[in-house]
Coordinates of C-alpha atoms and ligand atoms in Angstrom, one line a residue:
X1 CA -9.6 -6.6 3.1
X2 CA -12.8 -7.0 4.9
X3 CA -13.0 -7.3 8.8
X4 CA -14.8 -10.8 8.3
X5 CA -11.8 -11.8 6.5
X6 CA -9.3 -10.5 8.8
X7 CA -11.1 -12.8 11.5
X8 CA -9.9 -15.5 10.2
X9 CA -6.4 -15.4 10.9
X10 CA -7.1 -14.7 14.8
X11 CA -10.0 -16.6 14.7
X12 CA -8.0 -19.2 16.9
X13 CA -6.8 -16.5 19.6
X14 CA -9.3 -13.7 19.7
X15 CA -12.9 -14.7 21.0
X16 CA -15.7 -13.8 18.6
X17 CA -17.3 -11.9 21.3
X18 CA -14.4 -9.6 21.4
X19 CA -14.2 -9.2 17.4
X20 CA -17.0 -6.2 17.2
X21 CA -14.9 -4.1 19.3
X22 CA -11.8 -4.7 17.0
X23 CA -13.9 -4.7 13.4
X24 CA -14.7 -1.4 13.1
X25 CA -11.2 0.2 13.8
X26 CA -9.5 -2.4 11.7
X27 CA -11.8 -1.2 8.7
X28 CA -10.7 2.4 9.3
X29 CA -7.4 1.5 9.7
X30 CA -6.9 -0.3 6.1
X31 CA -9.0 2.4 4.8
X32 CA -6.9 5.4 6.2
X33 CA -3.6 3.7 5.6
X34 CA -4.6 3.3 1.8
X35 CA -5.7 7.1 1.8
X36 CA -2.4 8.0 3.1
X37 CA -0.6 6.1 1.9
X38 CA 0.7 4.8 5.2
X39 CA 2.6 1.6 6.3
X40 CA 2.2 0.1 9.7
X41 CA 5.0 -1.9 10.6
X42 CA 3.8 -4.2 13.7
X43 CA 6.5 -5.6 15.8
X44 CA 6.1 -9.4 17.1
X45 CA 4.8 -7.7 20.8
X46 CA 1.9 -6.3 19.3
X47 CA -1.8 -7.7 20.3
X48 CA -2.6 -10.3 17.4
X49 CA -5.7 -7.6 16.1
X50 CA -2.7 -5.3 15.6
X51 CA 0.1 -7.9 14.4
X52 CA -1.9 -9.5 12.0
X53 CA -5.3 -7.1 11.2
X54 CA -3.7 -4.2 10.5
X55 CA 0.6 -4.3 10.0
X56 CA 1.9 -4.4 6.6
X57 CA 5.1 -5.8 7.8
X58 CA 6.0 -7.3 10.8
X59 CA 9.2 -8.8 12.5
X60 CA 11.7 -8.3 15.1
X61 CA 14.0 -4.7 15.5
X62 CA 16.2 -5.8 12.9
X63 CA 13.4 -7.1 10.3
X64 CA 11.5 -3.3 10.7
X65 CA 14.3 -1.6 10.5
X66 CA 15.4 -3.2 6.9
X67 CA 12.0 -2.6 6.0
X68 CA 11.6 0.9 7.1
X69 CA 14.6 1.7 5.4
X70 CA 12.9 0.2 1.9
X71 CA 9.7 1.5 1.8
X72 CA 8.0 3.8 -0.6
X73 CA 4.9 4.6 1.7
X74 CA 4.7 8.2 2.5
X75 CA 4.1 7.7 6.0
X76 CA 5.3 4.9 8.6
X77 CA 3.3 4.6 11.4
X78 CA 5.5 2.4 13.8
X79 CA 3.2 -0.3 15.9
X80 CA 6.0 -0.9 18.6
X81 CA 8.4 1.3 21.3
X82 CA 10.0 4.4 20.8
X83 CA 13.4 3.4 19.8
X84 CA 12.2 1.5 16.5
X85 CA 10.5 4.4 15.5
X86 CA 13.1 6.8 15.9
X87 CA 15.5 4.1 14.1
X88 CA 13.3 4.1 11.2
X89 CA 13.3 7.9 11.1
X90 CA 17.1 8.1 10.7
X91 CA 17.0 5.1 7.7
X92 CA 14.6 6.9 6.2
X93 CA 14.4 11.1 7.4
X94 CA 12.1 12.3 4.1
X95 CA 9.2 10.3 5.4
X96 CA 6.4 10.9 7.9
X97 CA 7.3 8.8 11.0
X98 CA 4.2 8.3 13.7
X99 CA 4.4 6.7 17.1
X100 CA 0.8 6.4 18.4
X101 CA 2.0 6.8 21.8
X102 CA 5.0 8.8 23.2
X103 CA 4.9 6.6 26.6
X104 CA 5.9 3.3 24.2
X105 CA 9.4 4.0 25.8
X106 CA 11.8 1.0 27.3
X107 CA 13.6 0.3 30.3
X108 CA 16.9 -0.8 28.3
X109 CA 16.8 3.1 26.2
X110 CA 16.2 4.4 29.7
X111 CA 19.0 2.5 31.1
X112 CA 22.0 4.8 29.4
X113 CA 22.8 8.2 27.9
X114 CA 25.2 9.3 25.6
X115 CA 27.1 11.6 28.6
X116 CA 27.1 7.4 29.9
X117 CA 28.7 6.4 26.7
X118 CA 31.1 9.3 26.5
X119 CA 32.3 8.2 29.8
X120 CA 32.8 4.6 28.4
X121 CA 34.8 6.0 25.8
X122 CA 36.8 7.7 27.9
X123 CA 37.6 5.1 30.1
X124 CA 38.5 2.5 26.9
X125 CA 40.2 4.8 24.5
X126 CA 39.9 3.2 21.0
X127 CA 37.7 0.4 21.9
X128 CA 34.5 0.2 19.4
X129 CA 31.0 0.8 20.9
X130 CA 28.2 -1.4 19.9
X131 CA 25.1 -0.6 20.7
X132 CA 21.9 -2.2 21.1
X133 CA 19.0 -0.7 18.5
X134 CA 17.4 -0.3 22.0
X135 CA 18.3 3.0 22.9
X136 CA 17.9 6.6 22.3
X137 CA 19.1 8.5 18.5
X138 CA 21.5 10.4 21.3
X139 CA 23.1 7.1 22.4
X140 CA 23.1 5.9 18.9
X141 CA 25.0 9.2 17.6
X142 CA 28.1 8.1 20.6
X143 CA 28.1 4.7 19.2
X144 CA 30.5 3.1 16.2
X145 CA 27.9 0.6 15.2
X146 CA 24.5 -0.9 16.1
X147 CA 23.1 -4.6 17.0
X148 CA 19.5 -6.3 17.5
X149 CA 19.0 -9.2 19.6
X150 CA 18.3 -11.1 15.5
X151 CA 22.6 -10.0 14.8
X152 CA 24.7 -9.0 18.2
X153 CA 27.2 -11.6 17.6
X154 CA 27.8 -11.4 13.8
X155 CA 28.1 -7.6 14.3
X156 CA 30.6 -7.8 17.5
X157 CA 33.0 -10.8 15.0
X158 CA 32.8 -8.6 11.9
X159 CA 34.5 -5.9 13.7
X160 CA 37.5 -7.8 14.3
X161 CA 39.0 -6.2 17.0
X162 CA 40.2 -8.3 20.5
X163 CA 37.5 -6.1 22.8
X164 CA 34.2 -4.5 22.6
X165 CA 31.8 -2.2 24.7
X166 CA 28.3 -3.5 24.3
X167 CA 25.5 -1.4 25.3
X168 CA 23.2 -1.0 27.3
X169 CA 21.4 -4.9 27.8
X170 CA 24.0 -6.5 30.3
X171 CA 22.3 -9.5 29.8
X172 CA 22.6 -9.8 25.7
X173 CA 26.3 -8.4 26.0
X174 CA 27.1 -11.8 28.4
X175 CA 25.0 -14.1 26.0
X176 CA 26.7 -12.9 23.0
X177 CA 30.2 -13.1 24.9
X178 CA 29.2 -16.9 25.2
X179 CA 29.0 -16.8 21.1
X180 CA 32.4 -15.0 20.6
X181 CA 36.0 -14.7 21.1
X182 CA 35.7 -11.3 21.6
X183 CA 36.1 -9.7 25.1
X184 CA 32.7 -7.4 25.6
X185 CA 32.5 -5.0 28.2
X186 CA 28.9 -4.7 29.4
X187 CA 26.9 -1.8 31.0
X188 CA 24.1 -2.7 33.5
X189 CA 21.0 -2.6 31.3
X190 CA 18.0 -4.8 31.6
X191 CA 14.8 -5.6 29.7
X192 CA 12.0 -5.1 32.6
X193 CA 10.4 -8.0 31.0
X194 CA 13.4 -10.7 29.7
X195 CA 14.8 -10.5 33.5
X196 CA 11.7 -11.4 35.7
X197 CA 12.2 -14.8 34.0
X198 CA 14.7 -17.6 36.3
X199 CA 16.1 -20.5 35.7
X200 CA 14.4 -21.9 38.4
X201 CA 10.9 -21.1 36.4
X202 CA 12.7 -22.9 33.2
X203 CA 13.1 -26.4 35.6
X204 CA 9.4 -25.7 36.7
X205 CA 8.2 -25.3 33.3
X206 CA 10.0 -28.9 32.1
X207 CA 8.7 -30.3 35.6
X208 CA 4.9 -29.8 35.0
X209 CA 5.1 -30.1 31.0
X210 CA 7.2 -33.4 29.7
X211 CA 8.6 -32.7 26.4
X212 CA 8.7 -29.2 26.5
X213 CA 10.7 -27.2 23.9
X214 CA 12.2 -23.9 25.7
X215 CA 13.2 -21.2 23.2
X216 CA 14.1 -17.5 25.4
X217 CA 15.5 -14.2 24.0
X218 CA 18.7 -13.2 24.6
X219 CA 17.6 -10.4 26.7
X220 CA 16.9 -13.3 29.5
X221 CA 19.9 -14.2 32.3
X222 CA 22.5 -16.3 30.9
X223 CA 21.0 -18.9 33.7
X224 CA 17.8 -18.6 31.6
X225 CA 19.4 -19.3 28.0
X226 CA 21.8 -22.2 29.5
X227 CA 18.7 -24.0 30.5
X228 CA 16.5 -23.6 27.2
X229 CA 16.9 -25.3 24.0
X230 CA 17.3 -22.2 21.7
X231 CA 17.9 -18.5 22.3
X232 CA 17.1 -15.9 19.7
X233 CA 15.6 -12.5 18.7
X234 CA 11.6 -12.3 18.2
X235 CA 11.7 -13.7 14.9
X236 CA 14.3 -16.3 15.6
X237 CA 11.8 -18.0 17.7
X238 CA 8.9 -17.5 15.3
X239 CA 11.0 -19.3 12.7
X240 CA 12.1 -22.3 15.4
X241 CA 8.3 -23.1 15.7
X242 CA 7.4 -23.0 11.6
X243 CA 10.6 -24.9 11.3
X244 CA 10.9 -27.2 13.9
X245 CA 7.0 -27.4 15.4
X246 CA 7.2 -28.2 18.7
X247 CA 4.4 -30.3 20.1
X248 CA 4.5 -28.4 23.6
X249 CA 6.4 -25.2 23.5
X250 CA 7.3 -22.5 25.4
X251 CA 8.6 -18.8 24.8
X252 CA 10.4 -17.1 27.3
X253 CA 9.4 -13.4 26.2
X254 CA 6.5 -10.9 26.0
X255 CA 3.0 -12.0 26.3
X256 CA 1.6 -11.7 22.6
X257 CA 4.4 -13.2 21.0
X258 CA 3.1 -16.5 22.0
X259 CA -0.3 -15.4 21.2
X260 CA 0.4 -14.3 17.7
X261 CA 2.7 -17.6 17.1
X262 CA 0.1 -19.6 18.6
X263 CA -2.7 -18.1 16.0
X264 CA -1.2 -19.3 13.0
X265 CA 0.1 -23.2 14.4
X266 CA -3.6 -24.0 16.5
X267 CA -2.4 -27.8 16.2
X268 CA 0.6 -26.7 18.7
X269 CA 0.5 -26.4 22.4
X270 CA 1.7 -23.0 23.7
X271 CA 2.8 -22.7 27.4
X272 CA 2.4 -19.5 28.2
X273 CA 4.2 -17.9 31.7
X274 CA 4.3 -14.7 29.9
X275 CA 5.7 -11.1 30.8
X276 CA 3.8 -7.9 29.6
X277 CA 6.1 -5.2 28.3
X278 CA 3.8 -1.8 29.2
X279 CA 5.4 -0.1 26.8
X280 CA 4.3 -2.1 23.9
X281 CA 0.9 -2.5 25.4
X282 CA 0.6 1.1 24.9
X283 CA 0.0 0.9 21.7
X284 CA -3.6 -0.2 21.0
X285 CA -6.0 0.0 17.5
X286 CA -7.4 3.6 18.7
X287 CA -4.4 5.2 19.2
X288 CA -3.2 3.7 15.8
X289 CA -6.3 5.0 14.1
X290 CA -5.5 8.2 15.5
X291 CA -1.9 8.4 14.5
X292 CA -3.5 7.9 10.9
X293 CA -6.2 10.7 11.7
X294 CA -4.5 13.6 12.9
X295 CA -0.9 12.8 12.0
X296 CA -0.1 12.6 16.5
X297 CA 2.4 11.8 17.5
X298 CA 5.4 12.8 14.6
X299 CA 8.9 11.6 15.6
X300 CA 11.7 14.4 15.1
X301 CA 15.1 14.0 15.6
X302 CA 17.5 16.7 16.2
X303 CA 19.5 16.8 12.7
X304 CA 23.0 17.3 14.0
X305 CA 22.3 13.9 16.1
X306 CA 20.1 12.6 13.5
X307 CA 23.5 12.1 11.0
X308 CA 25.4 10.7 13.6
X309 CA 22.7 8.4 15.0
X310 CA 22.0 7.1 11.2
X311 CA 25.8 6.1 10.7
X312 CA 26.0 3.3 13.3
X313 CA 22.5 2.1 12.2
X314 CA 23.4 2.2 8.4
X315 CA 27.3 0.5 9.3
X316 CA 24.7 -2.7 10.9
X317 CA 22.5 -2.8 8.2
X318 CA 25.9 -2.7 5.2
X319 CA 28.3 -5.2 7.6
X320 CA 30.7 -2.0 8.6
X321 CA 34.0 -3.0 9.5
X322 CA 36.8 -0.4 11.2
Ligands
LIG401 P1 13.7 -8.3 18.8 O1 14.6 -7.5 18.0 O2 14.2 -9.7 19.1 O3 12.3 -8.3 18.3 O4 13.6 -7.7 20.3 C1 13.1 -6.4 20.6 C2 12.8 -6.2 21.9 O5 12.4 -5.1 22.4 C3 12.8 -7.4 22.8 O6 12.4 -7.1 24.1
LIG402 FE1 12.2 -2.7 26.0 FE2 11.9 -5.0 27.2 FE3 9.8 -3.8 26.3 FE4 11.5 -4.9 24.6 S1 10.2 -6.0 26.1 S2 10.6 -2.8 24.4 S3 13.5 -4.5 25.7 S4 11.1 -3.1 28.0

């Protein structure tokens, strides 16, 4: 598709001043990718010339993991943090997997290693590990089975058991224990973007804006989520505002979320106290085109982890149960 084409579905967010620096690496980009052969798959925090100019699929963790699990392309180029690259590289290990930068880490991944889970293990014998799709292939391998924000507490009921560990996001392990009968043990994980928000910021927000709809990710305080009006993964709340349209709205996550929401519903008014996540914010349209380029930077997992890893990914994906 051409670039002038393209503008139109940012037209509404992205300045046309700004579009000549984005036009010509957008161009190469669909041009490369069809060379290649190459699939981008954008995830919801990516800058609206990424999310919508150049990804072939886009979604939250879970949606981009279903999808890189699917798809044909010989190469995935993963427009989004570490962990979802690596998690598409265990779903599907014949293909090509790029990250176009290695610093697109995470402060919830950082937060726990497997020697951490190990230790959890040994200190709850028998009691199933669920772990966040936020963390390292290594944590993954320790774990019984994974979650996403878009699934934690359909996963932790369908294992039927009376307790749970749930790793690493303290925060989404004491939302979903507000969803379940199950008793979750948390570790002390947080998002360094989901926890900056308060619950005093949520009475603010209402105070200044009359009518507001509050919709926050699960990653936010269980103070935050008890005073909005919806709590849900990335595309949860992309599919609250198609569905339910909000006249004044507000979304209690990363910066471009809102941005790339707000470019398709222009008739909506998008409050916007936003956090940045650095990590996703490394990722940018040159370092995609170079991914595309020169093949930088390939994700590769140690094997022996790599079939462990891919067992609690695969069990969230089929609806294990022990
Ligand atoms: P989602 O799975 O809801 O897209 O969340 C991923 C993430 O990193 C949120 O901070
Ligand atoms: Fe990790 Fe938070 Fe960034 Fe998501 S927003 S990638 S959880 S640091």
């Amino acid at each position: 598709m051409h670039a002038v084409a393209e503008y139109e579905k940012v037209k509404n967010i992205i300045p046309p001043i700004e579009w000549p620096v984005f036009a010509p690496l957008i161009e190469r980009i669909n041009t490369l990718k069809a060379e290649k052969n190459a699939v981008i798959l954008g995830h919801n925090y990516m800058t609206p010339e990424i999310f919508h100019c150049v990804a072939d699929i886009t979604g939250d963790s879970l949606a981009l993991a279903r999808s890189a699990a699917r798809t044909t392309a010989d190469v995935i180029v993963m427009a989004g943090v570490h962990f979802m690259a690596e998690t598409a590289k265990l779903l599907n290990p014949s293909k090509t997997v790029l990250i176009p930068d290695t610093g697109a880490g995470c402060t919830l991944a950082e937060s726990i290693t497997a020697a951490d889970v190990r230790a959890l293990k040994a200190r709850y014998p028998g009691v199933p590990v669920v772990t966040y799709v936020n963390t390292s292939a290594e944590v993954k391998a320790e774990s019984d089975i994974c979650c996403t924000s878009g699934n934690a507490a359909e996963i932790v009921e369908s294992l039927r058991v009376p307790r749970v560990i749930m790793v690493p996001d303290e925060y989404l392990a004491l939302n979903t224990a507000r969803r379940v009968r199950t008793e979750i043990i948390p570790w002390r994980g947080r998002c360094v973007v989901h926890e900056r928000f308060t619950a005093e910021d949520v009475r603010a927000l209402r105070a200044t804006t009359p009518g507001l709809t509050v919709l926050a990710h699960p990653e936010c305080s269980p103070d935050v989520i008890a005073e909005s009006d919806y709590a849900g993964s990335t595309a949860g709340m992309s599919e609250f505002v198609a569905r339910e349209r909000p006249p004044k709205v507000v979304l209690l996550t990363e910066c471009s979320m809102s941005d790339n929401v707000a470019a398709e519903y222009p008739d909506l008014e998008f409050v916007r106290p936003c956090n940045l996540c650095p990590f996703m914010k490394k990722i940018e349209l040159s370092n995609i085109l170079a991914a595309l380029e020169h093949g930088c930077h390939e994700v590769v997992i140690d094997p022996a982890i790599a079939a462990r890893a891919r067992v609690s990914v695969e069990r969230m994906l089929a609806g294990w149960r022990p």
